[in-house]
Short mmCIF file of C-alpha atoms and ligand atoms in Angstrom, two decimals:
data_model
loop_
_atom_site.label_atom_id
_atom_site.label_comp_id
_atom_site.label_asym_id
_atom_site.label_seq_id
_atom_site.Cartn_x
_atom_site.Cartn_y
_atom_site.Cartn_z
CA MET A 309 146.54 97.41 119.27
CA SER A 310 145.90 94.31 121.32
CA ILE A 311 143.83 94.59 124.48
CA ILE A 312 145.63 91.55 125.96
CA SER A 313 148.01 92.43 128.82
CA LYS A 314 149.60 90.91 131.92
CA ASP A 315 149.71 94.26 133.75
CA ILE A 316 147.83 93.79 137.04
CA GLN A 317 148.31 97.46 138.02
CA LYS A 318 146.52 98.52 134.85
CA ALA A 319 143.63 96.20 135.74
CA VAL A 320 143.52 97.66 139.28
CA HIS A 321 143.42 101.18 137.82
CA LEU A 322 140.61 100.44 135.35
CA LEU A 323 138.49 98.51 137.87
CA THR A 324 138.92 101.22 140.53
CA ASN A 325 137.65 103.75 137.99
CA ASP A 326 134.32 102.05 137.19
CA ASP A 327 135.61 100.27 134.09
CA VAL A 328 135.40 96.57 133.19
CA VAL A 329 138.32 94.15 132.65
CA ALA A 330 138.25 90.54 131.45
CA ILE A 331 139.99 88.32 134.00
CA PRO A 332 141.33 84.76 133.91
CA THR A 333 139.95 82.09 136.22
CA GLU A 334 140.61 78.37 136.26
CA THR A 335 137.15 77.74 134.74
CA VAL A 336 136.58 80.37 132.02
CA TYR A 337 137.49 84.05 131.55
CA GLY A 338 135.13 86.47 133.29
CA LEU A 339 134.11 90.03 132.42
CA ALA A 340 134.72 91.78 135.74
CA GLY A 341 133.58 94.96 137.44
CA ASN A 342 133.31 96.47 140.94
CA ILE A 343 130.11 95.06 142.49
CA PHE A 344 129.35 98.49 144.00
CA SER A 345 129.78 100.47 140.75
CA GLU A 346 126.51 100.85 138.89
CA THR A 347 128.47 102.13 135.88
CA ALA A 348 130.70 99.05 135.74
CA ILE A 349 127.89 96.56 136.30
CA THR A 350 125.65 98.18 133.69
CA ARG A 351 128.59 98.01 131.28
CA ILE A 352 129.01 94.28 131.93
CA PHE A 353 125.37 93.66 131.01
CA SER A 354 125.45 95.88 127.92
CA THR A 355 128.79 94.47 126.64
CA LYS A 356 127.45 90.90 126.92
CA LYS A 357 123.94 91.86 125.75
CA ARG A 358 122.83 89.94 128.82
CA PRO A 359 119.29 90.44 130.14
CA PHE A 360 119.11 92.07 133.58
CA PHE A 361 117.06 89.20 135.02
CA ASN A 362 120.18 87.01 134.92
CA PRO A 363 122.23 87.58 138.12
CA LEU A 364 126.05 87.69 138.37
CA ILE A 365 128.61 85.73 140.40
CA VAL A 366 130.59 87.71 143.03
CA HIS A 367 134.30 86.81 143.20
CA ILE A 368 136.23 87.18 146.47
CA SER A 369 139.74 86.17 147.54
CA SER A 370 139.20 84.73 151.03
CA ILE A 371 136.58 82.88 153.07
CA ASP A 372 136.77 85.76 155.59
CA ALA A 373 135.33 88.12 152.99
CA LEU A 374 132.20 85.96 152.78
CA GLN A 375 130.72 87.60 155.87
CA ASN A 376 130.45 90.90 153.97
CA ILE A 377 128.51 89.25 151.16
CA VAL A 378 126.07 86.83 152.84
CA THR A 379 124.09 86.68 156.09
CA HIS A 380 123.85 82.93 156.64
CA VAL A 381 126.17 80.03 155.81
CA PRO A 382 124.56 76.58 156.27
CA GLU A 383 126.77 73.85 157.80
CA LYS A 384 127.09 72.01 154.48
CA ALA A 385 128.08 75.24 152.74
CA LYS A 386 130.89 75.67 155.29
CA LEU A 387 132.12 72.14 154.61
CA LEU A 388 132.04 72.77 150.85
CA ALA A 389 133.80 76.14 151.10
CA THR A 390 136.56 74.65 153.25
CA ALA A 391 136.98 71.67 150.93
CA PHE A 392 136.85 73.39 147.55
CA TRP A 393 137.80 77.09 147.79
CA PRO A 394 139.69 78.49 146.03
CA GLY A 395 138.10 76.45 143.27
CA SER A 396 135.45 75.77 140.67
CA MET A 397 132.40 75.92 142.92
CA THR A 398 129.89 78.75 143.34
CA LEU A 399 127.61 78.91 146.38
CA VAL A 400 124.25 80.69 146.27
CA LEU A 401 123.46 82.05 149.76
CA LYS A 402 121.22 84.65 151.46
CA LYS A 403 122.58 88.04 150.50
CA HIS A 404 123.72 90.88 152.71
CA ALA A 405 121.61 94.05 152.43
CA THR A 406 124.64 95.90 151.01
CA ILE A 407 124.82 93.74 147.86
CA PRO A 408 123.22 95.74 145.03
CA ASP A 409 120.03 94.40 143.40
CA LEU A 410 121.67 94.82 140.00
CA ILE A 411 124.08 91.98 140.91
CA THR A 412 121.38 89.60 142.13
CA ALA A 413 118.58 90.55 139.72
CA GLY A 414 116.52 91.57 142.74
CA LYS A 415 116.77 88.14 144.38
CA ASP A 416 117.44 87.75 148.12
CA THR A 417 120.34 85.38 147.35
CA VAL A 418 123.78 86.02 145.89
CA ALA A 419 126.16 83.70 144.02
CA VAL A 420 129.76 83.81 145.28
CA ARG A 421 133.06 82.00 144.73
CA ILE A 422 136.82 82.18 145.27
CA PRO A 423 138.42 81.49 141.89
CA ASN A 424 141.61 79.43 141.79
CA HIS A 425 143.85 81.49 139.55
CA PRO A 426 147.01 83.14 140.92
CA LEU A 427 146.73 86.36 138.85
CA THR A 428 143.09 86.95 139.70
CA LEU A 429 143.66 86.18 143.39
CA GLN A 430 146.48 88.76 143.36
CA LEU A 431 144.20 91.23 141.63
CA LEU A 432 141.35 90.70 144.12
CA GLU A 433 143.77 91.16 147.04
CA GLN A 434 144.77 94.57 145.70
CA LEU A 435 141.20 95.79 145.27
CA THR A 436 139.02 97.19 148.06
CA PHE A 437 135.86 95.63 146.57
CA PRO A 438 134.77 92.21 145.21
CA LEU A 439 134.36 91.63 141.48
CA ALA A 440 131.18 90.60 139.72
CA ALA A 441 132.14 88.48 136.71
CA PRO A 442 129.94 86.58 134.30
CA SER A 443 131.73 84.59 131.62
CA ALA A 444 133.33 86.96 129.08
CA ASN A 445 131.25 85.97 126.03
CA PRO A 446 128.21 87.49 124.34
CA PHE A 447 125.03 86.13 125.92
CA GLY A 448 124.41 82.51 124.85
CA SER A 449 127.64 81.94 122.93
CA ILE A 450 130.68 79.74 123.70
CA SER A 451 132.55 80.76 126.86
CA PRO A 452 136.17 81.94 126.47
CA THR A 453 139.04 79.84 127.81
CA THR A 454 141.91 81.97 126.44
CA ALA A 455 142.60 85.71 126.32
CA ILE A 456 142.43 85.49 122.52
CA HIS A 457 138.84 84.17 122.66
CA VAL A 458 137.87 87.25 124.71
CA GLU A 459 139.69 89.57 122.31
CA GLN A 460 137.85 88.03 119.35
CA TYR A 461 134.53 88.78 121.04
CA PHE A 462 135.14 92.17 122.64
CA LYS A 463 138.18 93.94 121.13
CA ASN A 464 136.04 96.95 120.24
CA ASP A 465 134.14 97.02 123.52
CA ILE A 466 136.61 96.69 126.40
CA LYS A 467 140.06 98.10 127.15
CA MET A 468 141.78 95.10 128.68
CA VAL A 469 141.98 91.32 129.03
CA LEU A 470 144.28 90.27 131.87
CA ASP A 471 146.22 87.40 130.31
CA GLY A 472 146.41 84.35 132.56
CA GLY A 473 146.95 81.71 129.87
CA SER A 474 144.55 78.88 129.07
CA CYS A 475 141.97 78.03 131.72
CA SER A 476 142.99 74.77 133.38
CA LYS A 477 139.44 73.50 134.01
CA GLY A 478 137.80 74.90 130.89
CA ILE A 479 134.11 74.78 131.84
CA GLU A 480 132.15 76.96 134.27
CA SER A 481 131.95 76.44 138.01
CA THR A 482 129.43 74.07 139.56
CA ILE A 483 126.68 76.18 141.21
CA ILE A 484 125.16 74.99 144.50
CA GLY A 485 122.19 76.66 146.18
CA PHE A 486 120.40 75.79 149.43
CA GLU A 487 116.77 75.19 150.34
CA ASN A 488 116.14 74.78 154.08
CA ASP A 489 119.92 74.53 154.43
CA GLU A 490 120.05 71.49 152.12
CA PRO A 491 122.25 71.71 148.99
CA ILE A 492 120.85 71.70 145.45
CA ILE A 493 122.97 71.73 142.31
CA TYR A 494 121.73 74.51 140.02
CA ARG A 495 124.43 74.10 137.39
CA LEU A 496 126.68 71.11 136.72
CA GLY A 497 130.22 72.25 136.10
CA ALA A 498 133.96 71.95 136.58
CA LEU A 499 133.70 70.42 140.05
CA ALA A 500 132.40 66.87 139.56
CA LEU A 501 129.29 65.68 141.37
CA GLU A 502 131.19 62.75 142.91
CA GLU A 503 133.68 65.11 144.58
CA ILE A 504 130.86 67.14 146.11
CA GLU A 505 129.01 64.06 147.33
CA ALA A 506 132.21 62.72 148.92
CA VAL A 507 132.12 65.75 151.25
CA ILE A 508 128.40 66.28 151.99
CA GLY A 509 126.63 63.13 150.84
CA LYS A 510 123.85 62.85 148.25
CA VAL A 511 122.72 66.10 146.62
CA VAL A 512 119.66 66.94 144.54
CA ILE A 513 120.29 68.20 140.99
CA LYS A 514 118.00 70.81 139.42
CA ASN A 515 120.09 71.61 136.39
CA LYS A 516 117.26 72.00 133.88
CA LYS A 517 115.49 75.30 133.40
CA GLU A 518 112.03 73.82 133.84
CA GLN A 519 113.13 72.22 137.14
CA ASN A 520 114.53 75.36 138.53
CA LEU A 521 113.15 78.84 138.20
CA ASP A 522 115.59 79.84 140.96
CA ALA A 523 118.52 79.75 138.54
CA PRO A 524 117.41 82.14 135.82
CA GLY A 525 120.59 81.70 133.75
CA MET A 526 120.00 78.03 132.94
CA LEU A 527 118.89 78.42 129.36
CA ALA A 528 118.09 75.53 127.05
CA ARG A 529 120.34 77.00 124.33
CA HIS A 530 123.68 78.19 125.72
CA TYR A 531 127.43 77.78 125.17
CA ALA A 532 126.49 77.40 121.53
CA PRO A 533 128.55 77.60 118.34
CA LYS A 534 126.99 79.47 115.40
CA THR A 535 127.32 76.28 113.36
CA GLN A 536 124.45 73.81 113.67
CA THR A 537 125.52 71.16 116.17
CA PHE A 538 124.36 67.61 116.89
CA LEU A 539 125.07 65.45 119.95
CA VAL A 540 125.01 61.72 119.23
CA ASP A 541 126.19 58.35 120.54
CA ASP A 542 127.41 57.14 117.16
CA VAL A 543 129.38 59.81 115.30
CA VAL A 544 130.13 57.68 112.24
CA HIS A 545 126.46 56.86 111.75
CA GLU A 546 125.53 60.56 112.03
CA THR A 547 128.20 61.71 109.52
CA LYS A 548 126.58 59.44 106.90
CA LYS A 549 123.42 61.54 107.13
CA HIS A 550 125.37 64.66 106.15
CA LEU A 551 127.36 63.43 103.13
CA GLY A 552 128.36 66.26 100.81
CA LYS A 553 128.40 68.79 103.64
CA LYS A 554 131.43 70.28 105.37
CA ILE A 555 131.47 68.35 108.63
CA GLY A 556 133.26 69.02 111.90
CA VAL A 557 133.54 66.24 114.45
CA LEU A 558 134.20 66.48 118.18
CA VAL A 559 135.10 63.18 119.88
CA PHE A 560 136.30 62.12 123.32
CA HIS A 561 139.46 60.03 122.83
CA GLN A 562 139.35 57.95 119.68
CA SER A 563 139.52 59.25 116.13
CA LYS A 564 136.27 58.39 114.31
CA CYS A 565 136.52 59.81 110.81
CA ASP A 566 138.90 59.91 107.87
CA ASP A 567 139.88 62.96 105.90
CA PHE A 568 136.34 63.89 104.84
CA CYS A 569 135.77 65.86 108.03
CA ILE A 570 137.63 68.19 110.38
CA GLU A 571 137.99 66.30 113.63
CA VAL A 572 139.08 67.28 117.13
CA VAL A 573 139.96 64.54 119.62
CA LEU A 574 139.49 66.10 123.06
CA SER A 575 141.79 63.79 125.03
CA ASP A 576 144.01 61.11 123.47
CA LYS A 577 144.48 59.55 126.86
CA ALA A 578 140.74 59.47 127.62
CA SER A 579 140.97 61.92 130.53
CA LEU A 580 137.65 63.65 131.30
CA GLN A 581 139.57 66.52 132.94
CA GLU A 582 141.63 67.07 129.82
CA ALA A 583 138.56 66.80 127.60
CA ALA A 584 136.73 69.45 129.69
CA ALA A 585 139.76 71.74 129.55
CA ASN A 586 139.86 71.46 125.74
CA LEU A 587 136.11 71.53 125.05
CA TYR A 588 135.41 75.24 124.45
CA SER A 589 138.69 75.80 122.55
CA ALA A 590 137.69 72.96 120.23
CA MET A 591 134.21 74.46 119.79
CA HIS A 592 135.70 77.91 119.04
CA HIS A 593 138.10 76.29 116.56
CA LEU A 594 135.41 74.31 114.71
CA ASP A 595 133.08 77.29 114.68
CA HIS A 596 135.71 79.25 112.70
CA GLN A 597 136.11 76.59 109.95
CA ASN A 598 133.07 77.53 107.87
CA LEU A 599 131.45 74.17 108.45
CA ASP A 600 127.87 73.16 107.66
CA VAL A 601 127.52 70.98 110.75
CA ILE A 602 129.37 69.99 113.91
CA ILE A 603 128.77 66.46 115.20
CA ALA A 604 129.71 65.89 118.83
CA GLU A 605 130.07 62.54 120.55
CA ARG A 606 128.16 61.96 123.80
CA PHE A 607 130.44 61.42 126.82
CA PRO A 608 130.21 58.66 129.42
CA GLU A 609 127.69 59.77 132.10
CA LYS A 610 130.16 59.86 134.96
CA GLY A 611 132.32 62.48 136.67
CA LEU A 612 133.01 65.49 134.44
CA GLY A 613 131.43 63.56 131.55
CA ILE A 614 128.04 64.57 133.01
CA SER A 615 129.00 68.27 132.95
CA ILE A 616 130.46 68.01 129.44
CA ASN A 617 127.24 66.36 128.14
CA ASP A 618 125.25 69.18 129.75
CA ARG A 619 127.25 71.80 127.82
CA LEU A 620 127.11 69.84 124.54
CA GLN A 621 123.37 69.35 124.93
CA ARG A 622 122.81 73.12 125.31
CA ALA A 623 125.06 73.76 122.30
CA THR A 624 122.77 71.68 120.06
CA VAL A 625 119.54 73.58 120.67
CA ALA A 626 118.59 75.50 117.52
CA LEU A 627 118.02 79.26 117.70
O1 LIG B 923 133.05 79.56 136.34
C1 LIG B 923 132.23 80.47 136.46
O2 LIG B 923 131.27 80.40 137.23
C2 LIG B 923 132.44 81.73 135.61
C3 LIG B 923 133.71 82.42 136.08
C4 LIG B 923 133.97 83.72 135.38
O3 LIG B 923 133.64 82.60 137.48
N1 LIG B 923 131.32 82.59 135.67
C5 LIG B 923 130.12 82.29 135.11
O4 LIG B 923 129.19 83.29 135.22
O5 LIG B 923 129.90 81.25 134.55
P1 LIG B 923 127.85 83.36 134.34
O6 LIG B 923 127.30 84.70 134.62
O7 LIG B 923 128.15 83.03 132.95
O8 LIG B 923 126.93 82.30 135.01
C6 LIG B 923 126.39 82.58 136.29
C7 LIG B 923 125.25 81.71 136.57
C8 LIG B 923 124.00 82.09 135.78
O9 LIG B 923 123.40 80.91 135.31
C9 LIG B 923 123.14 82.76 136.84
O10 LIG B 923 121.76 82.65 136.57
C10 LIG B 923 123.54 82.00 138.09
O11 LIG B 923 124.91 81.87 137.95
N2 LIG B 923 123.26 82.80 139.32
C11 LIG B 923 123.85 83.94 139.71
N3 LIG B 923 123.30 84.41 140.83
C12 LIG B 923 122.34 83.53 141.18
C13 LIG B 923 121.40 83.45 142.25
N4 LIG B 923 121.32 84.39 143.20
N5 LIG B 923 120.55 82.40 142.28
C14 LIG B 923 120.61 81.44 141.33
N6 LIG B 923 121.48 81.45 140.27
C15 LIG B 923 122.33 82.49 140.20
MG1 LIG B 924 128.03 82.38 131.05
#
């Protein structure tokens, strides 16, 4: 029997009883549990095989609820929250004493966001507690952007995926932390850098693991297909190095190869938004074609292209 369902009341029931439920957001599907339930949170980590040093994002449904989660909101964080919530931005702020260490991996900060998905906002409004939700994929693998992706990963492990359709943004939220009240981008994501800078001015980016020990989840290899993947400027040139192999190709807007490879064009109309929304689905699709290699085309380094290149880069790191 399928674990996919649109029944919000069922999700409320499971979550209220210390169980986990996969939930839709506009970025990717999350694997959610009550932040105050040790049973639920432990189950999230064990289902994902995620190490406990990697903290979780807390999901709330209103800016008012923020005061129960954090003790201090810098001016620029207020501006960002007002501009972009509900939306694809996570803020890392000083945590309230009541937030369990299991959520924050013992850190004195907590990551929090208001997701922009009608079903999940309805769900959060019916619950008496916030939801911790990492992306609903096994640790390190491609994030899910449909209920079916989650079912393929976890049908034997969880009871329910709340079906909210395909994620409209398709890559994870942009994570912003603060040092001395000044913003720092810990993870590039679905909210483009330019949009953030239009509200608060220039921000520092520490998106690489070696730059930022404060964001323990920023692994070199992440969001990765099982198939060996390359990221290149010239796809045609790279395919010639792999003649005789079964090749998958992932390109931005223009078809680059004939019938000798399986190709996905991410956005015919060259929209970075559309390409981001289709990225993980395309990676899931190619990863199920029994290919020898996947060759991905590097995106223009602007807007969401920067975030897409970040994900593709992490997908190419060998195990
Ligand atoms: O779009 C998203 O953010 C999705 C949806 C479900 O909301 N969630 C998501 O969660 O991507 P996850 O667990 O896959 O990624 C959370 C990231 C990790 O890299 C983690 O290290 C970082 O957030 N993080 C969480 N708490 C943190 C903290 N206190 N300080 C620094 N980084 C933190
Ligand atoms: Mg993740």
